[in-house]
XYZ file of C-alpha atoms in Angstrom:
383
model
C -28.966 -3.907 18.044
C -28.752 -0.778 20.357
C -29.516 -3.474 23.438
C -26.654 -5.889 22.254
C -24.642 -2.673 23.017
C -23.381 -1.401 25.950
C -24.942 2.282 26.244
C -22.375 4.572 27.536
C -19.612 2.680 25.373
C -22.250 3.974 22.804
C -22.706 7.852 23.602
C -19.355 8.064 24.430
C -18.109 7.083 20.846
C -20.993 9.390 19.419
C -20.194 12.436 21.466
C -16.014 11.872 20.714
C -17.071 11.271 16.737
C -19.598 14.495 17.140
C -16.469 16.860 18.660
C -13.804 15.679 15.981
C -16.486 16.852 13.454
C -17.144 19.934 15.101
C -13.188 20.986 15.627
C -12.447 19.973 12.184
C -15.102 22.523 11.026
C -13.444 25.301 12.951
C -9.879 24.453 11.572
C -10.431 26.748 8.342
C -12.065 29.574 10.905
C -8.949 29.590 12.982
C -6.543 29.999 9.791
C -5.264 26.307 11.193
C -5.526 22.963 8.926
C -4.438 20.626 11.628
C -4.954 20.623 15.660
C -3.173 18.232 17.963
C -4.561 17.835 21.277
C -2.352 18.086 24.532
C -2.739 14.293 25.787
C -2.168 12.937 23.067
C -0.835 9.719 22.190
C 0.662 9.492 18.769
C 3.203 6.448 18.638
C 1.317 3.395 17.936
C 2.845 -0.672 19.130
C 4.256 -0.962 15.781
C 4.340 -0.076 12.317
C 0.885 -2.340 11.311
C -0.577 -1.617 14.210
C -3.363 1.415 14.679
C -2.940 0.514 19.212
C -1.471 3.222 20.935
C 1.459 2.806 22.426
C 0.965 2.230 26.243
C 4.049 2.368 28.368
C 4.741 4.031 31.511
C 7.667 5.908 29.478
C 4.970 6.846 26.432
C 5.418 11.183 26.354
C 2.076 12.567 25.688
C 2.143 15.138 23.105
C 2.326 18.567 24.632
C 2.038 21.751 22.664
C 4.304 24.808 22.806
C 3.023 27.808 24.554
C 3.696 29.956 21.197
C 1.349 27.523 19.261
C -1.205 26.404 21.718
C -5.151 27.080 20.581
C -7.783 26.888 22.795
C -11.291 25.729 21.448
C -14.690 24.619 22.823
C -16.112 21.752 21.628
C -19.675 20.687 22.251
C -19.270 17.502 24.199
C -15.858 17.320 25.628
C -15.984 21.802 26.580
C -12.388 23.809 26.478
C -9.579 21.719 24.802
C -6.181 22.758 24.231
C -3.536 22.154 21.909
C -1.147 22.568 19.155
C -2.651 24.659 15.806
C -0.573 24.376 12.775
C -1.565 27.322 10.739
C -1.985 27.427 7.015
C 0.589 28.330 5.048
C 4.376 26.442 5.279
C 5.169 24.500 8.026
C 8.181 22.378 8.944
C 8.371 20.075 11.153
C 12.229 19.423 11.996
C 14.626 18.014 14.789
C 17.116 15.038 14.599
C 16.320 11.391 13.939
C 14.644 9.061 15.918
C 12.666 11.983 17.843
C 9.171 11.686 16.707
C 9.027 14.166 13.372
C 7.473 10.966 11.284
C 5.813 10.271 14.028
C 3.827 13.286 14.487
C 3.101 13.602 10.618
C 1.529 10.149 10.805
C -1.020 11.344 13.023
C -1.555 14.461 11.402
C -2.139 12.265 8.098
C -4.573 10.049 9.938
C -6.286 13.194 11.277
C -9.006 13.396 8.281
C -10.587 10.556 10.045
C -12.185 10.432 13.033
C -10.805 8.236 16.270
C -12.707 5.938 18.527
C -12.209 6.665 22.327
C -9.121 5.222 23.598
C -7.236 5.470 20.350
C -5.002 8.469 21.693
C -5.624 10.269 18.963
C -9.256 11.869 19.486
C -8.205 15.434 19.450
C -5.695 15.038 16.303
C -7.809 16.942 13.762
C -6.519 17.806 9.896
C -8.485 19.156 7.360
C -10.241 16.860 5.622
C -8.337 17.274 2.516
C -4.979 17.019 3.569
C -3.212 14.640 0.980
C 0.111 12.724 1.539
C 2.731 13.280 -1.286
C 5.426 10.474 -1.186
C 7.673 9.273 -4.426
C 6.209 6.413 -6.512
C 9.280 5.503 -8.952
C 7.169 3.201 -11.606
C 4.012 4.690 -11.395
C 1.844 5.301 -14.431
C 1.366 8.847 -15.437
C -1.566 10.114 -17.820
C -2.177 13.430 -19.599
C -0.878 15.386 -16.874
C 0.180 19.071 -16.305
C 3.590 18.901 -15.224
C 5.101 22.008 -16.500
C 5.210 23.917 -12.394
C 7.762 21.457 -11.401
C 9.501 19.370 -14.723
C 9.685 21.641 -18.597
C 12.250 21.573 -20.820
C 12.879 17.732 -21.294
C 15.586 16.258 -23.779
C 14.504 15.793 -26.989
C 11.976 18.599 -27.102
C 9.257 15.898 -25.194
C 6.543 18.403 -23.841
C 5.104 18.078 -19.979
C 1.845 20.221 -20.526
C -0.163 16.624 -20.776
C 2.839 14.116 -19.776
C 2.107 10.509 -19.866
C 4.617 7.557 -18.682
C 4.198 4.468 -17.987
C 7.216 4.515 -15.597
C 7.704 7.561 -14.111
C 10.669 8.299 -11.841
C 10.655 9.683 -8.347
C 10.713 13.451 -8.706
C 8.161 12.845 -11.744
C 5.666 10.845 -9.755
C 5.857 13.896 -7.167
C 4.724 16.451 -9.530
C 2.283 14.083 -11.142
C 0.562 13.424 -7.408
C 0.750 17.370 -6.345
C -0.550 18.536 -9.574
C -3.321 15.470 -9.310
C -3.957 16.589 -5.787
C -4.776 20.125 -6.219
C -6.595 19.273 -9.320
C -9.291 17.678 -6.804
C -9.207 20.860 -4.427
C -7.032 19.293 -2.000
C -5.847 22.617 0.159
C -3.015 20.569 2.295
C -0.238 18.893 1.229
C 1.907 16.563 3.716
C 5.554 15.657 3.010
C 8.086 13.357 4.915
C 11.896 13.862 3.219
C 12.624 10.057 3.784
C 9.535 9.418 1.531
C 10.317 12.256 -0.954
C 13.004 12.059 -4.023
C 16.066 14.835 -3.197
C 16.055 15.701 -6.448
C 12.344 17.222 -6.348
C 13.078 18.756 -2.792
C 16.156 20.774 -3.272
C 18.710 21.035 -5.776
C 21.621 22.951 -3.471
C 23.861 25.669 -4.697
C 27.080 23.829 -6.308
C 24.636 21.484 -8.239
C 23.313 24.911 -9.446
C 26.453 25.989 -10.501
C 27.672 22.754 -11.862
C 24.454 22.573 -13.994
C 23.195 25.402 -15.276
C 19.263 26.054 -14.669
C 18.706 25.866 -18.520
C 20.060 22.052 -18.378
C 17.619 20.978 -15.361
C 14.040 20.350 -16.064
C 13.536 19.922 -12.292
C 12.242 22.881 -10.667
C 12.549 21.941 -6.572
C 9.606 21.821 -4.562
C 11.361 24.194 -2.413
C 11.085 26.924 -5.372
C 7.140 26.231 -5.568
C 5.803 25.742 -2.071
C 5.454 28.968 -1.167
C 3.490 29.832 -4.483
C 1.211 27.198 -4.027
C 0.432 28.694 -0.704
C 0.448 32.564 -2.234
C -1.345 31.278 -5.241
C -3.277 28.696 -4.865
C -3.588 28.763 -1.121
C -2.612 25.402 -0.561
C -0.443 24.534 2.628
C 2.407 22.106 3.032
C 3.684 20.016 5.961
C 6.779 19.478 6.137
C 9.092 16.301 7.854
C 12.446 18.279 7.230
C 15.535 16.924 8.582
C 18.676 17.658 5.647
C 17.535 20.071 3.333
C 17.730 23.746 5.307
C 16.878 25.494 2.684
C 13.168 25.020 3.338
C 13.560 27.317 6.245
C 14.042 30.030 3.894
C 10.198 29.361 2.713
C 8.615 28.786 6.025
C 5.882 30.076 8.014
C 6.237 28.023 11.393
C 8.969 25.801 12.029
C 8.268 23.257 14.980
C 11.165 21.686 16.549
C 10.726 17.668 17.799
C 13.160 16.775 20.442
C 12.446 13.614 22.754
C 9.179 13.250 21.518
C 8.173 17.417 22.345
C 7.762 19.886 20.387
C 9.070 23.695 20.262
C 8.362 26.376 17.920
C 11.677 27.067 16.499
C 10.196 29.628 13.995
C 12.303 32.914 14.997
C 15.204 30.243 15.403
C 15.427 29.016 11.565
C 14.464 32.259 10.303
C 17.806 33.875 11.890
C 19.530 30.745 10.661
C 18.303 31.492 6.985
C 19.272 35.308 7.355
C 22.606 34.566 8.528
C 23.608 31.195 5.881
C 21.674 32.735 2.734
C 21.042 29.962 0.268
C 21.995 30.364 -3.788
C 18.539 31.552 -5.579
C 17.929 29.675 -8.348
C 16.345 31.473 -11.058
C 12.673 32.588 -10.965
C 10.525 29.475 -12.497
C 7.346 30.126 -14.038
C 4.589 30.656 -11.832
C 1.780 27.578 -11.529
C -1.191 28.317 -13.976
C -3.998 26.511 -13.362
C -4.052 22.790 -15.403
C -7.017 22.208 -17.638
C -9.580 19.926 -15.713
C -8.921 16.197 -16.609
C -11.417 14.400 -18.128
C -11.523 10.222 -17.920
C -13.266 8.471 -21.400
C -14.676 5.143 -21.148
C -12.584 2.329 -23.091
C -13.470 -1.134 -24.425
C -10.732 -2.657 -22.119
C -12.628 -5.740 -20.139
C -13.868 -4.882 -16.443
C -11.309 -6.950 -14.998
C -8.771 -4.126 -13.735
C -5.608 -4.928 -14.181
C -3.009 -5.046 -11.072
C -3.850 -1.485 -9.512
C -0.930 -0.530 -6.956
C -2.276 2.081 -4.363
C 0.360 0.914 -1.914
C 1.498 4.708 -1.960
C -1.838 6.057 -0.647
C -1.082 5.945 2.795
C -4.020 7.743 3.709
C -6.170 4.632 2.841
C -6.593 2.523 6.162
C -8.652 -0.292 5.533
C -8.917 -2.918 2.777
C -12.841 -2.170 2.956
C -12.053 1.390 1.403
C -9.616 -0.457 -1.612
C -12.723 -2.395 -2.174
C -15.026 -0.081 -2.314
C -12.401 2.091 -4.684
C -12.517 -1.085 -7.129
C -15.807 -1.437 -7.278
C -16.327 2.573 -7.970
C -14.128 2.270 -10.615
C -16.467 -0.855 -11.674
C -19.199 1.616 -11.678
C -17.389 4.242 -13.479
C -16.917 1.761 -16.624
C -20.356 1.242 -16.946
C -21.590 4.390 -17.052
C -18.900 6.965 -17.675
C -18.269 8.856 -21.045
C -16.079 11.845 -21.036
C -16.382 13.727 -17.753
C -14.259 16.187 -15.592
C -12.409 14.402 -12.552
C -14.058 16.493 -10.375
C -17.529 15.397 -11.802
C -16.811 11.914 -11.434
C -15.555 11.387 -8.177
C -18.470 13.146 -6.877
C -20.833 11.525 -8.473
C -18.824 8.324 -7.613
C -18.709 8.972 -3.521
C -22.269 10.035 -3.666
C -23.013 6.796 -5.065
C -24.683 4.672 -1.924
C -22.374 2.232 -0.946
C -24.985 -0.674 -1.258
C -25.335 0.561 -4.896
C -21.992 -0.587 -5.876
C -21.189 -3.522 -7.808
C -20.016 -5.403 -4.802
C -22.543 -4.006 -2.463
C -25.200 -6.482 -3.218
C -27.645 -3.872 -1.203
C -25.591 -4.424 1.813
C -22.067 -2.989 1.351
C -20.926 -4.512 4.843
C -17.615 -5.276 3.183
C -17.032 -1.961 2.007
C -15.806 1.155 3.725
C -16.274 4.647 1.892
C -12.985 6.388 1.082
C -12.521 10.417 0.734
C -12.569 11.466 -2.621
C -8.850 12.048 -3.190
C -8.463 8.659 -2.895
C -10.889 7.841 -5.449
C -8.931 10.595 -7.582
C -5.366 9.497 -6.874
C -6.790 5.938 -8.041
C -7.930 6.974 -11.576
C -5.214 8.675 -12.106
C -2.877 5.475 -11.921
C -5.480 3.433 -13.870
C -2.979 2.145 -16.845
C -6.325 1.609 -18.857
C -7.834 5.021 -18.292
C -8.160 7.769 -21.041
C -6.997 10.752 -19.087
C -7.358 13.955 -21.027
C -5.959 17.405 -20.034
C-alpha cells in the first residue's frame, strides 16, 4: 500500500493531521476553544461542497491584532492566528459578510483537514456542539426546567417528553442533551435559532408578564452556563443586541475580516441599557439519563439527524445506525454517558455492519452518537 502512494503526499498529510492534534490540545491551556489560522480559507465552492473556494478575489482570513495567538506546533513551527477565548463570544457584522461563514469552519474545526483544504489551522475543541432549532423533533425524559417551567395546564418540564416539539423547545432539549455529554462549547447561528429562545425584548416583557412566559431566553442563561457550568457559546449575532450585554469578546465581520469590536458593543450596551427580565432560576445539574432496552424490532424507524450538522459523511450516519444496532442487543438500563463510551470504543469492524472490515463506516464523536439516542422515538429515556 505505502508504495501505491506517493511519499511526500503521505508525510505531508501525517505531519498537517499530527499539528491539528497538537494545537487542539493546547486550546484548553491557552483559555481558547477555537483557533483560526491567518491564511485561511474558509468559504467553500458551494453549499455541498467541502472545496475551498479558489478565486483571485477569495480574502484569506486574517486575525485582529487584539486577538491574534501565537503557537508552535511540532511540524509546521510558529503559527499565528485568531484565539477565541472561552467564555461568550459573538460574532456580529451585517449580512452577506462572512459571520456564517466563519462559524461553519469553526464547527468543522473538531475534525482534522487534509492539506489543501484551507482550513488546516481552523482548530475547535473537540466538543464544540452546534445548537440549531428542530421544530418536530422527538423529545424524551428531558430536563428542561433552565430554559421552559411553568407550562399551561400545570404540565411539568423536569423530564419533558414530546413527540413534536417546537423550535425554542427543541433548543433547550439539544443544550440540556449537549452538556449532559460534557460538551464544554456551544455554537449558535441566529438564522438557525428560534427568536423566541434567543431574546424576548423589553415591550414583549411588558406586554406579557414574566409569570405568563415559560420561555426563559438563552440570552438570560448563557452567561451562567459559562459561570456555572463553564461551558462557552459562539455566537452568529446579527438582530438581537442584547447579547452584547452578556459578552466576553465581540468580533466584528466586515468584507470577509474580522475586528474585535469588544470595547465597541460594551459602550453600546452601557449607553442603550436593555429591560432585565427577572432573575430565572439558576441551572442545577439534570439527573444522568439512562436508555432501557425495548422489545421494538431492530429495524429503526425513520431517524432524522438532518440537524446534526456536525456529521460530514454518510459513513459516520452508518456507523451511528449500526451503534444503535449494537446498543439493542446488549443494552439494559445504563447512563448516557456509559453508553456512548462504551459504544465509540466499540471497534468499528465489530459493528453489525462492519463484517470485520468497517470500510463503509466512518467513526463519529460521541455527541453525535448522544444527540442520536436522544431523538430515537423508540428509546426509553429516563431522567
Amino acid at each position: 500500500m505505502y508504495r501505491s502512494v506517493d511519499s511526500q503526499t503521505m508525510h505531508a498529510l501525517a505531519a498537517s493531521v499530527e499539528d491539528q492534534e497538537y494545537l487542539r490540545s493546547q486550546l484548553k491551556l491557552l483559555s481558547l476553544v477555537a483557533f483560526i489560522g491567518n491564511g485561511a480559507v474558509l468559504p467553500r465552492v458551494s453549499g455541498v461542497s467541502n472545496m475551498p473556494l479558489e478565486t483571485n478575489t477569495v480574502v484569506r482570513f486574517r486575525a485582529p491584532p487584539e486577538l491574534q495567538v501565537m503557537v508552535e506546533l511540532p511540524n509546521q513551527g510558529t503559527v499565528v492566528g485568531m484565539g477565541i477565548r472561552q467564555g461568550v463570544t459573538l460574532i456580529c457584522g451585517g449580512g452577506f459578510n462572512g459571520k456564517s461563514t466563519l462559524l461553519q469552519a469553526i464547527e468543522r474545526g473538531v475534525y482534522n483537514h487534509a492539506p489543501g483544504d484551507g482550513r488546516e489551522l481552523v482548530v475547535t475543541d473537540a466538543t464544540a456542539t452546534k445548537i440549531k432549532a428542530e421544530e418536530g423533533r422527538f423529545v424524551c425524559s428531558t430536563d428542561i426546567r433552565p430554559f421552559i417551567n411553568n407550562l399551561p395546564l400545570g404540565k411539568t418540564t423536569d423530564a419533558f417528553s414530546t413527540a413534536d416539539a417546537s423550535g425554542s423547545t427543541s433548543m433547550a432539549a439539544s443544550i440540556q442533551e449537549a452538556v449532559e455529554v460534557e460538551a464544554s462549547t456551544l455554537l449558535f447561528d441566529e438564522d438557525t435559532c428560534a427568536t423566541n429562545f434567543l431574546v424576548r425584548d423589553g415591550r414583549m416583557q411588558q406586554l406579557v408578564s414574566q409569570d405568563c412566559e415559560p420561555i426563559t431566553p438563552l440570552v438570560s442563561r448563557v452567561r451562567e452556563l459559562w459561570e456555572a457550568k463553564g461551558v462557552s457559546s459562539i455566537m452568529v449575532i446579527g438582530g438581537c443586541g442584547d447579547y452584547l450585554d452578556v459578552a466576553d469578546t465581540v468580533v466584528s465581520m466586515h468584507g470577509y475580516v474580522p475586528s474585535d469590536a469588544t470595547e465597541k458593543a460594551k459602550a453600546i450596551a452601557q449607553c442603550m441599557p436593555v429591560l432585565s427580565s427577572l432573575a430565572p432560576p439558576t441551572i442545577s445539574d439534570a439527573g444522568a439519563a439512562t436508555h432501557e432496552r425495548t422489545d421494538e424490532p431492530e429495524v429503526f424507524p425513520e431517524l432524522d439527524l438532518t440537524a446534526l450538522d456536525q456529521l460530514v459523511s454518510v459513513s459516520q450516519t452508518r456507523a451511528i445506525a449500526s451503534m444503535l444496532q449494537l446498543a439493542t442487543q446488549n443494552t439494559r438500563r445504563r447512563t448516557m454517558r456509559s453508553l456512548v463510551s462504551d459504544m465509540c470504543t466499540t471497534a468499528l469492524g465489530d459493528l453489525p455492519a462492519g463484517h470485520g472490515v468497517a470500510g463503509n463506516l466512518a467513526r463519529p464523536r460521541g455527541i453525535e452518537v448522544a444527540l442520536a439516542i436522544n431523538r430515537l422515538r423508540y428509546a426509553q429515556i429516563q431522567p
